[in-house]
PDB file of C-alpha atoms in Angstrom:
ATOM      1  CA  MET U   1      33.803  40.855  33.292  1.00  0.00           C
ATOM      2  CA  LYS U   2      30.407  42.465  32.674  1.00  0.00           C
ATOM      3  CA  THR U   3      31.733  45.746  34.052  1.00  0.00           C
ATOM      4  CA  VAL U   4      34.672  45.735  31.611  1.00  0.00           C
ATOM      5  CA  LYS U   5      32.338  45.128  28.642  1.00  0.00           C
ATOM      6  CA  TYR U   6      29.973  47.836  29.850  1.00  0.00           C
ATOM      7  CA  VAL U   7      32.777  50.409  30.280  1.00  0.00           C
ATOM      8  CA  THR U   8      34.234  49.466  26.874  1.00  0.00           C
ATOM      9  CA  ARG U   9      30.866  50.016  25.190  1.00  0.00           C
ATOM     10  CA  ILE U  10      30.445  53.382  26.908  1.00  0.00           C
ATOM     11  CA  MET U  11      33.936  54.465  25.794  1.00  0.00           C
ATOM     12  CA  LEU U  12      33.300  53.359  22.199  1.00  0.00           C
ATOM     13  CA  LEU U  13      30.015  55.288  22.105  1.00  0.00           C
ATOM     14  CA  PHE U  14      31.759  58.352  23.533  1.00  0.00           C
ATOM     15  CA  ILE U  15      34.568  58.171  20.947  1.00  0.00           C
ATOM     16  CA  PHE U  16      32.068  57.643  18.114  1.00  0.00           C
ATOM     17  CA  GLY U  17      30.049  60.637  19.347  1.00  0.00           C
ATOM     18  CA  ILE U  18      33.111  62.890  19.320  1.00  0.00           C
ATOM     19  CA  TYR U  19      34.048  61.690  15.835  1.00  0.00           C
ATOM     20  CA  PHE U  20      30.502  62.217  14.532  1.00  0.00           C
ATOM     21  CA  TYR U  21      30.297  65.732  15.991  1.00  0.00           C
ATOM     22  CA  SER U  22      33.640  66.664  14.433  1.00  0.00           C
ATOM     23  CA  CYS U  23      32.311  65.597  11.017  1.00  0.00           C
ATOM     24  CA  ILE U  24      29.133  67.679  11.145  1.00  0.00           C
ATOM     25  CA  GLY U  25      30.221  70.414  13.482  1.00  0.00           C
ATOM     26  CA  PRO U  26      30.198  74.131  12.875  1.00  0.00           C
ATOM     27  CA  VAL U  27      32.923  75.844  10.872  1.00  0.00           C
ATOM     28  CA  PRO U  28      34.085  79.311  11.980  1.00  0.00           C
ATOM     29  CA  VAL U  29      33.276  82.220   9.673  1.00  0.00           C
ATOM     30  CA  ASP U  30      34.460  85.832   9.908  1.00  0.00           C
ATOM     31  CA  VAL U  31      32.367  88.731   8.680  1.00  0.00           C
ATOM     32  CA  VAL U  32      34.569  91.470   7.240  1.00  0.00           C
ATOM     33  CA  MET U  33      33.781  94.867   5.696  1.00  0.00           C
ATOM     34  CA  ILE U  34      36.330  96.090   3.118  1.00  0.00           C
ATOM     35  CA  ASP U  35      35.704  99.259   1.070  1.00  0.00           C
ATOM     36  CA  ASN U  36      31.925  99.126   1.700  1.00  0.00           C
ATOM     37  CA  GLU U  37      31.829  95.477   0.566  1.00  0.00           C
ATOM     38  CA  LEU U  38      30.782  92.727   2.996  1.00  0.00           C
ATOM     39  CA  PHE U  39      32.650  89.390   2.902  1.00  0.00           C
ATOM     40  CA  PHE U  40      32.174  86.077   4.693  1.00  0.00           C
ATOM     41  CA  VAL U  41      35.573  84.442   5.153  1.00  0.00           C
ATOM     42  CA  LEU U  42      36.137  80.778   6.051  1.00  0.00           C
ATOM     43  CA  GLU U  43      39.400  79.366   7.409  1.00  0.00           C
ATOM     44  CA  GLU U  44      39.838  77.126   4.359  1.00  0.00           C
ATOM     45  CA  GLU U  45      38.082  76.314   1.093  1.00  0.00           C
ATOM     46  CA  HIS U  46      34.870  74.292   1.327  1.00  0.00           C
ATOM     47  CA  GLU U  47      32.286  73.066  -1.148  1.00  0.00           C
ATOM     48  CA  ILE U  48      29.412  75.484  -0.593  1.00  0.00           C
ATOM     49  CA  SER U  49      25.889  74.067  -0.928  1.00  0.00           C
ATOM     50  CA  ALA U  50      23.893  77.148   0.153  1.00  0.00           C
ATOM     51  CA  VAL U  51      24.297  80.676   1.536  1.00  0.00           C
ATOM     52  CA  GLY U  52      21.710  82.787   3.310  1.00  0.00           C
ATOM     53  CA  VAL U  53      21.666  86.160   5.066  1.00  0.00           C
ATOM     54  CA  ALA U  54      18.700  87.219   7.173  1.00  0.00           C
ATOM     55  CA  ALA U  55      17.819  90.442   8.980  1.00  0.00           C
ATOM     56  CA  ARG U  56      16.879  89.614  12.575  1.00  0.00           C
ATOM     57  CA  ASN U  57      14.986  91.318  15.340  1.00  0.00           C
ATOM     58  CA  PRO U  58      15.856  89.291  18.454  1.00  0.00           C
ATOM     59  CA  ASN U  59      13.734  91.594  20.634  1.00  0.00           C
ATOM     60  CA  ALA U  60      10.661  90.372  18.730  1.00  0.00           C
ATOM     61  CA  GLY U  61      11.673  86.747  19.356  1.00  0.00           C
ATOM     62  CA  GLU U  62      12.981  86.114  15.849  1.00  0.00           C
ATOM     63  CA  LYS U  63      15.542  83.325  15.777  1.00  0.00           C
ATOM     64  CA  TYR U  64      16.269  83.354  12.040  1.00  0.00           C
ATOM     65  CA  GLY U  65      14.746  86.586  10.753  1.00  0.00           C
ATOM     66  CA  LYS U  66      13.673  87.579   7.252  1.00  0.00           C
ATOM     67  CA  LEU U  67      15.800  86.259   4.401  1.00  0.00           C
ATOM     68  CA  ILE U  68      17.367  89.109   2.408  1.00  0.00           C
ATOM     69  CA  TRP U  69      19.871  87.184   0.239  1.00  0.00           C
ATOM     70  CA  SER U  70      20.268  83.524  -0.588  1.00  0.00           C
ATOM     71  CA  LEU U  71      22.005  81.223  -3.017  1.00  0.00           C
ATOM     72  CA  SER U  72      20.882  77.601  -3.254  1.00  0.00           C
ATOM     73  CA  HIS U  73      20.031  74.764  -5.616  1.00  0.00           C
ATOM     74  CA  ASP U  74      16.628  74.026  -7.056  1.00  0.00           C
ATOM     75  CA  LEU U  75      15.452  71.028  -5.052  1.00  0.00           C
ATOM     76  CA  THR U  76      14.021  69.382  -8.181  1.00  0.00           C
ATOM     77  CA  THR U  77      17.548  69.086  -9.641  1.00  0.00           C
ATOM     78  CA  GLU U  78      19.161  65.694  -9.128  1.00  0.00           C
ATOM     79  CA  VAL U  79      21.827  65.794  -6.431  1.00  0.00           C
ATOM     80  CA  LYS U  80      24.391  64.272  -8.802  1.00  0.00           C
ATOM     81  CA  LYS U  81      23.851  67.118 -11.288  1.00  0.00           C
ATOM     82  CA  ARG U  82      24.316  69.924  -8.742  1.00  0.00           C
ATOM     83  CA  LYS U  83      27.582  71.833  -8.777  1.00  0.00           C
ATOM     84  CA  TYR U  84      29.131  73.060  -5.545  1.00  0.00           C
ATOM     85  CA  PRO U  85      31.733  75.833  -5.808  1.00  0.00           C
ATOM     86  CA  ARG U  86      34.848  75.544  -3.637  1.00  0.00           C
ATOM     87  CA  LEU U  87      35.231  78.877  -1.876  1.00  0.00           C
ATOM     88  CA  LYS U  88      37.105  80.403   1.019  1.00  0.00           C
ATOM     89  CA  GLN U  89      35.343  83.764   0.874  1.00  0.00           C
ATOM     90  CA  ILE U  90      31.941  84.897  -0.332  1.00  0.00           C
ATOM     91  CA  LYS U  91      31.013  88.476  -1.110  1.00  0.00           C
ATOM     92  CA  TYR U  92      27.536  89.607  -0.057  1.00  0.00           C
ATOM     93  CA  GLY U  93      25.372  89.765  -3.186  1.00  0.00           C
ATOM     94  CA  GLN U  94      27.832  87.717  -5.250  1.00  0.00           C
ATOM     95  CA  LYS U  95      26.226  85.775  -8.077  1.00  0.00           C
ATOM     96  CA  LEU U  96      27.545  82.258  -8.622  1.00  0.00           C
ATOM     97  CA  GLU U  97      26.506  80.360 -11.751  1.00  0.00           C
ATOM     98  CA  GLU U  98      26.528  77.030  -9.867  1.00  0.00           C
ATOM     99  CA  PHE U  99      23.420  78.053  -7.885  1.00  0.00           C
ATOM    100  CA  THR U 100      20.081  77.984  -9.670  1.00  0.00           C
ATOM    101  CA  GLU U 101      18.001  79.613  -6.914  1.00  0.00           C
ATOM    102  CA  VAL U 102      18.949  83.230  -6.125  1.00  0.00           C
ATOM    103  CA  MET U 103      17.044  85.665  -3.915  1.00  0.00           C
ATOM    104  CA  GLY U 104      18.024  89.270  -3.297  1.00  0.00           C
ATOM    105  CA  PRO U 105      20.334  90.848  -2.340  1.00  0.00           C
ATOM    106  CA  PHE U 106      18.582  93.627  -0.476  1.00  0.00           C
ATOM    107  CA  GLU U 107      20.497  96.668   0.715  1.00  0.00           C
ATOM    108  CA  LEU U 108      22.113  96.257   4.120  1.00  0.00           C
ATOM    109  CA  GLN U 109      21.245  98.784   6.818  1.00  0.00           C
ATOM    110  CA  LYS U 110      23.408 100.034   9.655  1.00  0.00           C
ATOM    111  CA  ASN U 111      22.737  99.006  13.261  1.00  0.00           C
ATOM    112  CA  VAL U 112      20.552  96.068  12.225  1.00  0.00           C
ATOM    113  CA  GLU U 113      21.345  92.553  13.413  1.00  0.00           C
ATOM    114  CA  TYR U 114      21.952  90.050  10.627  1.00  0.00           C
ATOM    115  CA  SER U 115      22.713  86.352  10.582  1.00  0.00           C
ATOM    116  CA  VAL U 116      24.618  84.451   7.928  1.00  0.00           C
ATOM    117  CA  ARG U 117      24.328  80.706   7.347  1.00  0.00           C
ATOM    118  CA  ILE U 118      26.590  78.824   4.959  1.00  0.00           C
ATOM    119  CA  GLY U 119      25.889  75.183   4.184  1.00  0.00           C
ATOM    120  CA  MET U 120      28.788  72.907   3.279  1.00  0.00           C
ATOM    121  CA  GLY U 121      27.280  69.453   2.929  1.00  0.00           C
ATOM    122  CA  ASN U 122      27.938  67.837   6.290  1.00  0.00           C
ATOM    123  CA  LYS U 123      29.285  71.056   7.866  1.00  0.00           C
ATOM    124  CA  PHE U 124      27.906  74.551   8.316  1.00  0.00           C
ATOM    125  CA  ALA U 125      28.986  78.067   9.261  1.00  0.00           C
ATOM    126  CA  ARG U 126      26.777  80.465  11.170  1.00  0.00           C
ATOM    127  CA  GLU U 127      27.422  83.914  12.586  1.00  0.00           C
ATOM    128  CA  ILE U 128      25.539  86.986  13.769  1.00  0.00           C
ATOM    129  CA  PHE U 129      26.818  90.416  12.763  1.00  0.00           C
ATOM    130  CA  ILE U 130      25.940  94.106  12.832  1.00  0.00           C
ATOM    131  CA  ILE U 131      27.130  96.884  10.519  1.00  0.00           C
ATOM    132  CA  THR U 132      28.007  99.889  12.670  1.00  0.00           C
ATOM    133  CA  ASP U 133      27.654 103.610  11.929  1.00  0.00           C
ATOM    134  CA  ASP U 134      31.360 103.790  11.047  1.00  0.00           C
ATOM    135  CA  ASN U 135      30.809 101.046   8.409  1.00  0.00           C
ATOM    136  CA  LYS U 136      32.459  98.153  10.239  1.00  0.00           C
ATOM    137  CA  ALA U 137      31.074  94.663  10.636  1.00  0.00           C
ATOM    138  CA  ILE U 138      31.104  93.421  14.217  1.00  0.00           C
ATOM    139  CA  MET U 139      30.186  89.982  15.531  1.00  0.00           C
ATOM    140  CA  PRO U 140      28.703  90.591  18.997  1.00  0.00           C
ATOM    141  CA  HIS U 141      28.425  86.938  20.004  1.00  0.00           C
ATOM    142  CA  ARG U 142      31.810  85.799  18.666  1.00  0.00           C
ATOM    143  CA  LYS U 143      33.602  83.375  20.971  1.00  0.00           C
ATOM    144  CA  VAL U 144      37.356  83.184  21.143  1.00  0.00           C
ATOM    145  CA  LYS U 145      38.841  80.295  23.131  1.00  0.00           C
ATOM    146  CA  GLY U 146      35.584  79.776  25.014  1.00  0.00           C
ATOM    147  CA  LYS U 147      35.058  83.437  25.924  1.00  0.00           C
ATOM    148  CA  SER U 148      32.653  85.847  24.294  1.00  0.00           C
ATOM    149  CA  THR U 149      34.101  88.988  22.741  1.00  0.00           C
ATOM    150  CA  GLU U 150      31.106  91.048  23.813  1.00  0.00           C
TER     151      GLU U 150
END
């Protein structure tokens, strides 16, 4: 009888863990270059709480890099008074009136590694990308069905 209770508890913890991870897990984001404009495209609309793009130098051990563009809320504003836009795509450098804290945007360079982070309350999107010489955005670490596209 003790074994049945023990196994049941383990299974319930496992199921709860999967459920919890699915609630706060990462959301896929595509980085797309159209007519010299950079876009971050989500699979569906989400309430966006913050956006940040950083230039990275992984060879120097930088994990996050130097922030070159960000949209966020002033942390002194009450959470209930903050407005979160529902978006499916975000253009690099786009100004959104809902965000009170804006930094940048700085000009993007070719052949530099960048990272984008998009906060969505209990979810987030994160991707690394590079703008190539022929003006395309590539995601070198993108995984498709468990395999890297490198």
